[in-house]
Amino acid sequence: MTRVLSTSKNREEQPSRSPYLQIIIISIMEQNKDFSPTQTLQPCATCADCPMFSDFQDSRNRGWCSAFEKLARTHHPRTNSCEFAIKEYEEQNSVEVAVTLCSHELDIDDDGAIFPKEERIISLFVEEITKKAVYEAFEAHQHDFPGFYILAYHRCYPDAEF
């Protein structure tokens, strides 16, 4: 059975849209026409970017997730649980370093020897004990110690006695 929905006779009988409805439709169209995104989309972090992920380098993009002890794919997005596990992992792998700071101000003793006027020992946490890592960690706290420079640094041992 074929049905004709619109004929010339039916068109004349249909009521026309009200002018208010036409204005609303036009204004919606104008609003959508001017739409533009405020920011470009940024790719999210994936398992491939995670320090706890070991990529198998196979054709199926699989690897081992040390955070949750299971197989994962390189393209999986990182979740809040992943971020907490990564933070905990990085805190466990950081090393505490004792840093000796000396002031730029100098003092002279009775024998004429020059030495720093003030000396302090602070502790910092770094990924590895290198000069670069210690100086980068100190930069974040440098505003707390104006006029001081790093004289020496060494690893802190929890059982050591001073």
PDB file of C-alpha atoms in Angstrom:
ATOM      1  CA  MET A   1       0.000   0.000   0.000  1.00  0.00           C
ATOM      2  CA  THR A   2       1.446   3.313  -1.042  1.00  0.00           C
ATOM      3  CA  ARG A   3       0.631   6.433   0.847  1.00  0.00           C
ATOM      4  CA  VAL A   4       1.077   9.942  -0.406  1.00  0.00           C
ATOM      5  CA  LEU A   5       1.993  12.275   2.416  1.00  0.00           C
ATOM      6  CA  SER A   6       1.837  15.584   0.709  1.00  0.00           C
ATOM      7  CA  THR A   7      -0.064  16.763  -2.298  1.00  0.00           C
ATOM      8  CA  SER A   8      -0.784  20.240  -3.493  1.00  0.00           C
ATOM      9  CA  LYS A   9      -4.193  20.017  -1.904  1.00  0.00           C
ATOM     10  CA  ASN A  10      -2.721  18.937   1.483  1.00  0.00           C
ATOM     11  CA  ARG A  11      -0.109  21.730   1.439  1.00  0.00           C
ATOM     12  CA  GLU A  12      -2.787  24.383   1.247  1.00  0.00           C
ATOM     13  CA  GLU A  13      -4.643  22.866   4.169  1.00  0.00           C
ATOM     14  CA  GLN A  14      -1.568  22.701   6.472  1.00  0.00           C
ATOM     15  CA  PRO A  15      -1.318  25.624   8.835  1.00  0.00           C
ATOM     16  CA  SER A  16       1.861  27.648   8.433  1.00  0.00           C
ATOM     17  CA  ARG A  17       4.306  27.909  11.306  1.00  0.00           C
ATOM     18  CA  SER A  18       3.773  30.737  13.656  1.00  0.00           C
ATOM     19  CA  PRO A  19       6.199  33.655  13.312  1.00  0.00           C
ATOM     20  CA  TYR A  20       7.395  33.099  16.910  1.00  0.00           C
ATOM     21  CA  LEU A  21       8.425  29.531  16.143  1.00  0.00           C
ATOM     22  CA  GLN A  22      10.337  30.698  13.071  1.00  0.00           C
ATOM     23  CA  ILE A  23      12.203  33.310  15.132  1.00  0.00           C
ATOM     24  CA  ILE A  24      13.183  30.727  17.751  1.00  0.00           C
ATOM     25  CA  ILE A  25      14.484  28.338  15.117  1.00  0.00           C
ATOM     26  CA  ILE A  26      16.481  31.095  13.443  1.00  0.00           C
ATOM     27  CA  SER A  27      18.004  32.299  16.715  1.00  0.00           C
ATOM     28  CA  ILE A  28      19.074  28.766  17.636  1.00  0.00           C
ATOM     29  CA  MET A  29      20.684  28.357  14.260  1.00  0.00           C
ATOM     30  CA  GLU A  30      22.544  31.635  14.640  1.00  0.00           C
ATOM     31  CA  GLN A  31      23.843  30.641  18.070  1.00  0.00           C
ATOM     32  CA  ASN A  32      25.129  27.303  16.821  1.00  0.00           C
ATOM     33  CA  LYS A  33      26.700  28.921  13.778  1.00  0.00           C
ATOM     34  CA  ASP A  34      29.007  31.021  15.962  1.00  0.00           C
ATOM     35  CA  PHE A  35      30.094  28.130  18.185  1.00  0.00           C
ATOM     36  CA  SER A  36      33.812  27.476  18.359  1.00  0.00           C
ATOM     37  CA  PRO A  37      35.679  25.381  20.945  1.00  0.00           C
ATOM     38  CA  THR A  38      37.710  27.362  23.474  1.00  0.00           C
ATOM     39  CA  GLN A  39      40.490  24.782  23.774  1.00  0.00           C
ATOM     40  CA  THR A  40      41.909  22.131  21.548  1.00  0.00           C
ATOM     41  CA  LEU A  41      41.636  18.589  22.786  1.00  0.00           C
ATOM     42  CA  GLN A  42      44.728  17.231  24.501  1.00  0.00           C
ATOM     43  CA  PRO A  43      45.599  13.540  24.343  1.00  0.00           C
ATOM     44  CA  CYS A  44      45.359  11.854  27.722  1.00  0.00           C
ATOM     45  CA  ALA A  45      48.240   9.990  29.325  1.00  0.00           C
ATOM     46  CA  THR A  46      48.292   6.288  28.525  1.00  0.00           C
ATOM     47  CA  CYS A  47      49.968   3.157  29.836  1.00  0.00           C
ATOM     48  CA  ALA A  48      52.778   3.707  27.335  1.00  0.00           C
ATOM     49  CA  ASP A  49      53.736   6.901  29.263  1.00  0.00           C
ATOM     50  CA  CYS A  50      53.660   5.204  32.691  1.00  0.00           C
ATOM     51  CA  PRO A  51      56.924   4.478  34.548  1.00  0.00           C
ATOM     52  CA  MET A  52      55.380   1.270  35.922  1.00  0.00           C
ATOM     53  CA  PHE A  53      54.531  -0.159  32.486  1.00  0.00           C
ATOM     54  CA  SER A  54      56.859  -2.572  30.681  1.00  0.00           C
ATOM     55  CA  ASP A  55      56.053  -2.695  26.977  1.00  0.00           C
ATOM     56  CA  PHE A  56      56.383  -6.137  25.358  1.00  0.00           C
ATOM     57  CA  GLN A  57      56.946  -4.458  21.951  1.00  0.00           C
ATOM     58  CA  ASP A  58      54.640  -7.000  20.313  1.00  0.00           C
ATOM     59  CA  SER A  59      52.165  -6.583  17.481  1.00  0.00           C
ATOM     60  CA  ARG A  60      49.177  -6.449  19.856  1.00  0.00           C
ATOM     61  CA  ASN A  61      50.505  -3.441  21.876  1.00  0.00           C
ATOM     62  CA  ARG A  62      50.575  -5.353  25.144  1.00  0.00           C
ATOM     63  CA  GLY A  63      52.722  -4.912  28.221  1.00  0.00           C
ATOM     64  CA  TRP A  64      52.914  -5.585  31.950  1.00  0.00           C
ATOM     65  CA  CYS A  65      51.434  -3.143  34.476  1.00  0.00           C
ATOM     66  CA  SER A  66      53.497  -3.368  37.689  1.00  0.00           C
ATOM     67  CA  ALA A  67      50.998  -1.168  39.533  1.00  0.00           C
ATOM     68  CA  PHE A  68      48.160  -3.679  39.259  1.00  0.00           C
ATOM     69  CA  GLU A  69      50.168  -6.825  38.380  1.00  0.00           C
ATOM     70  CA  LYS A  70      48.318  -7.577  35.152  1.00  0.00           C
ATOM     71  CA  LEU A  71      48.513  -7.346  31.385  1.00  0.00           C
ATOM     72  CA  ALA A  72      47.608  -3.987  29.869  1.00  0.00           C
ATOM     73  CA  ARG A  73      47.648  -2.342  26.479  1.00  0.00           C
ATOM     74  CA  THR A  74      49.787   0.648  25.568  1.00  0.00           C
ATOM     75  CA  HIS A  75      46.768   2.724  24.504  1.00  0.00           C
ATOM     76  CA  HIS A  76      44.792   2.378  27.784  1.00  0.00           C
ATOM     77  CA  PRO A  77      44.194   5.759  29.434  1.00  0.00           C
ATOM     78  CA  ARG A  78      45.667   6.292  32.891  1.00  0.00           C
ATOM     79  CA  THR A  79      43.073   6.568  35.660  1.00  0.00           C
ATOM     80  CA  ASN A  80      43.171   8.196  39.094  1.00  0.00           C
ATOM     81  CA  SER A  81      44.082   4.815  40.561  1.00  0.00           C
ATOM     82  CA  CYS A  82      47.045   4.707  38.188  1.00  0.00           C
ATOM     83  CA  GLU A  83      48.143   8.197  39.235  1.00  0.00           C
ATOM     84  CA  PHE A  84      48.025   7.236  42.937  1.00  0.00           C
ATOM     85  CA  ALA A  85      50.036   4.068  42.258  1.00  0.00           C
ATOM     86  CA  ILE A  86      52.624   6.048  40.260  1.00  0.00           C
ATOM     87  CA  LYS A  87      52.954   8.636  43.025  1.00  0.00           C
ATOM     88  CA  GLU A  88      53.445   5.907  45.640  1.00  0.00           C
ATOM     89  CA  TYR A  89      56.020   4.179  43.396  1.00  0.00           C
ATOM     90  CA  GLU A  90      57.992   7.395  42.908  1.00  0.00           C
ATOM     91  CA  GLU A  91      57.951   8.130  46.646  1.00  0.00           C
ATOM     92  CA  GLN A  92      59.295   4.645  47.394  1.00  0.00           C
ATOM     93  CA  ASN A  93      62.050   5.004  44.823  1.00  0.00           C
ATOM     94  CA  SER A  94      63.222   8.434  45.964  1.00  0.00           C
ATOM     95  CA  VAL A  95      66.417   8.713  47.982  1.00  0.00           C
ATOM     96  CA  GLU A  96      66.907  11.033  50.950  1.00  0.00           C
ATOM     97  CA  VAL A  97      70.026  13.182  50.645  1.00  0.00           C
ATOM     98  CA  ALA A  98      71.641  15.339  53.359  1.00  0.00           C
ATOM     99  CA  VAL A  99      72.723  18.653  51.852  1.00  0.00           C
ATOM    100  CA  THR A 100      75.183  20.993  53.566  1.00  0.00           C
ATOM    101  CA  LEU A 101      74.396  24.635  52.836  1.00  0.00           C
ATOM    102  CA  CYS A 102      76.801  27.499  53.458  1.00  0.00           C
ATOM    103  CA  SER A 103      76.103  31.206  53.455  1.00  0.00           C
ATOM    104  CA  HIS A 104      77.798  33.533  50.983  1.00  0.00           C
ATOM    105  CA  GLU A 105      78.706  35.782  53.915  1.00  0.00           C
ATOM    106  CA  LEU A 106      82.212  35.067  55.104  1.00  0.00           C
ATOM    107  CA  ASP A 107      83.867  35.460  58.475  1.00  0.00           C
ATOM    108  CA  ILE A 108      87.536  35.602  59.489  1.00  0.00           C
ATOM    109  CA  ASP A 109      88.829  33.839  62.577  1.00  0.00           C
ATOM    110  CA  ASP A 110      91.776  34.887  64.794  1.00  0.00           C
ATOM    111  CA  ASP A 111      94.295  33.067  62.592  1.00  0.00           C
ATOM    112  CA  GLY A 112      93.059  34.881  59.459  1.00  0.00           C
ATOM    113  CA  ALA A 113      91.264  31.859  57.985  1.00  0.00           C
ATOM    114  CA  ILE A 114      88.135  32.621  55.993  1.00  0.00           C
ATOM    115  CA  PHE A 115      85.053  30.461  56.485  1.00  0.00           C
ATOM    116  CA  PRO A 116      81.293  30.753  55.836  1.00  0.00           C
ATOM    117  CA  LYS A 117      79.442  32.695  58.513  1.00  0.00           C
ATOM    118  CA  GLU A 118      76.571  30.189  58.686  1.00  0.00           C
ATOM    119  CA  GLU A 119      76.149  26.530  57.808  1.00  0.00           C
ATOM    120  CA  ARG A 120      72.975  24.415  57.697  1.00  0.00           C
ATOM    121  CA  ILE A 121      72.157  20.813  56.878  1.00  0.00           C
ATOM    122  CA  ILE A 122      68.856  20.015  55.171  1.00  0.00           C
ATOM    123  CA  SER A 123      67.439  16.851  53.626  1.00  0.00           C
ATOM    124  CA  LEU A 124      65.996  16.545  50.130  1.00  0.00           C
ATOM    125  CA  PHE A 125      64.437  13.646  48.240  1.00  0.00           C
ATOM    126  CA  VAL A 126      65.801  12.873  44.773  1.00  0.00           C
ATOM    127  CA  GLU A 127      65.389  10.075  42.229  1.00  0.00           C
ATOM    128  CA  GLU A 128      69.124   9.449  42.042  1.00  0.00           C
ATOM    129  CA  ILE A 129      72.136  10.903  43.818  1.00  0.00           C
ATOM    130  CA  THR A 130      73.659  13.101  41.154  1.00  0.00           C
ATOM    131  CA  LYS A 131      74.760  16.710  41.225  1.00  0.00           C
ATOM    132  CA  LYS A 132      72.062  17.662  38.716  1.00  0.00           C
ATOM    133  CA  ALA A 133      69.258  15.958  40.690  1.00  0.00           C
ATOM    134  CA  VAL A 134      70.343  17.540  43.990  1.00  0.00           C
ATOM    135  CA  TYR A 135      70.617  21.037  42.484  1.00  0.00           C
ATOM    136  CA  GLU A 136      67.197  20.692  40.799  1.00  0.00           C
ATOM    137  CA  ALA A 137      65.628  19.580  44.090  1.00  0.00           C
ATOM    138  CA  PHE A 138      67.275  22.499  45.910  1.00  0.00           C
ATOM    139  CA  GLU A 139      65.925  25.029  43.367  1.00  0.00           C
ATOM    140  CA  ALA A 140      62.388  24.403  44.644  1.00  0.00           C
ATOM    141  CA  HIS A 141      63.494  25.378  48.183  1.00  0.00           C
ATOM    142  CA  GLN A 142      66.038  28.055  47.313  1.00  0.00           C
ATOM    143  CA  HIS A 143      63.650  30.871  48.303  1.00  0.00           C
ATOM    144  CA  ASP A 144      63.683  29.423  51.866  1.00  0.00           C
ATOM    145  CA  PHE A 145      67.479  29.772  52.032  1.00  0.00           C
ATOM    146  CA  PRO A 146      68.471  33.073  50.413  1.00  0.00           C
ATOM    147  CA  GLY A 147      72.203  33.695  50.361  1.00  0.00           C
ATOM    148  CA  PHE A 148      73.109  29.992  50.692  1.00  0.00           C
ATOM    149  CA  TYR A 149      74.833  27.628  48.297  1.00  0.00           C
ATOM    150  CA  ILE A 150      75.365  23.862  48.321  1.00  0.00           C
ATOM    151  CA  LEU A 151      78.730  22.899  49.776  1.00  0.00           C
ATOM    152  CA  ALA A 152      78.308  19.119  49.870  1.00  0.00           C
ATOM    153  CA  TYR A 153      75.698  16.344  49.793  1.00  0.00           C
ATOM    154  CA  HIS A 154      75.548  12.666  50.686  1.00  0.00           C
ATOM    155  CA  ARG A 155      72.959   9.942  51.112  1.00  0.00           C
ATOM    156  CA  CYS A 156      71.076   9.853  54.424  1.00  0.00           C
ATOM    157  CA  TYR A 157      70.941   6.529  56.176  1.00  0.00           C
ATOM    158  CA  PRO A 158      68.015   6.114  58.609  1.00  0.00           C
ATOM    159  CA  ASP A 159      70.088   4.152  61.163  1.00  0.00           C
ATOM    160  CA  ALA A 160      73.054   6.531  61.116  1.00  0.00           C
ATOM    161  CA  GLU A 161      73.977   8.350  64.301  1.00  0.00           C
ATOM    162  CA  PHE A 162      75.354  11.882  64.320  1.00  0.00           C
TER     163      PHE A 162
END
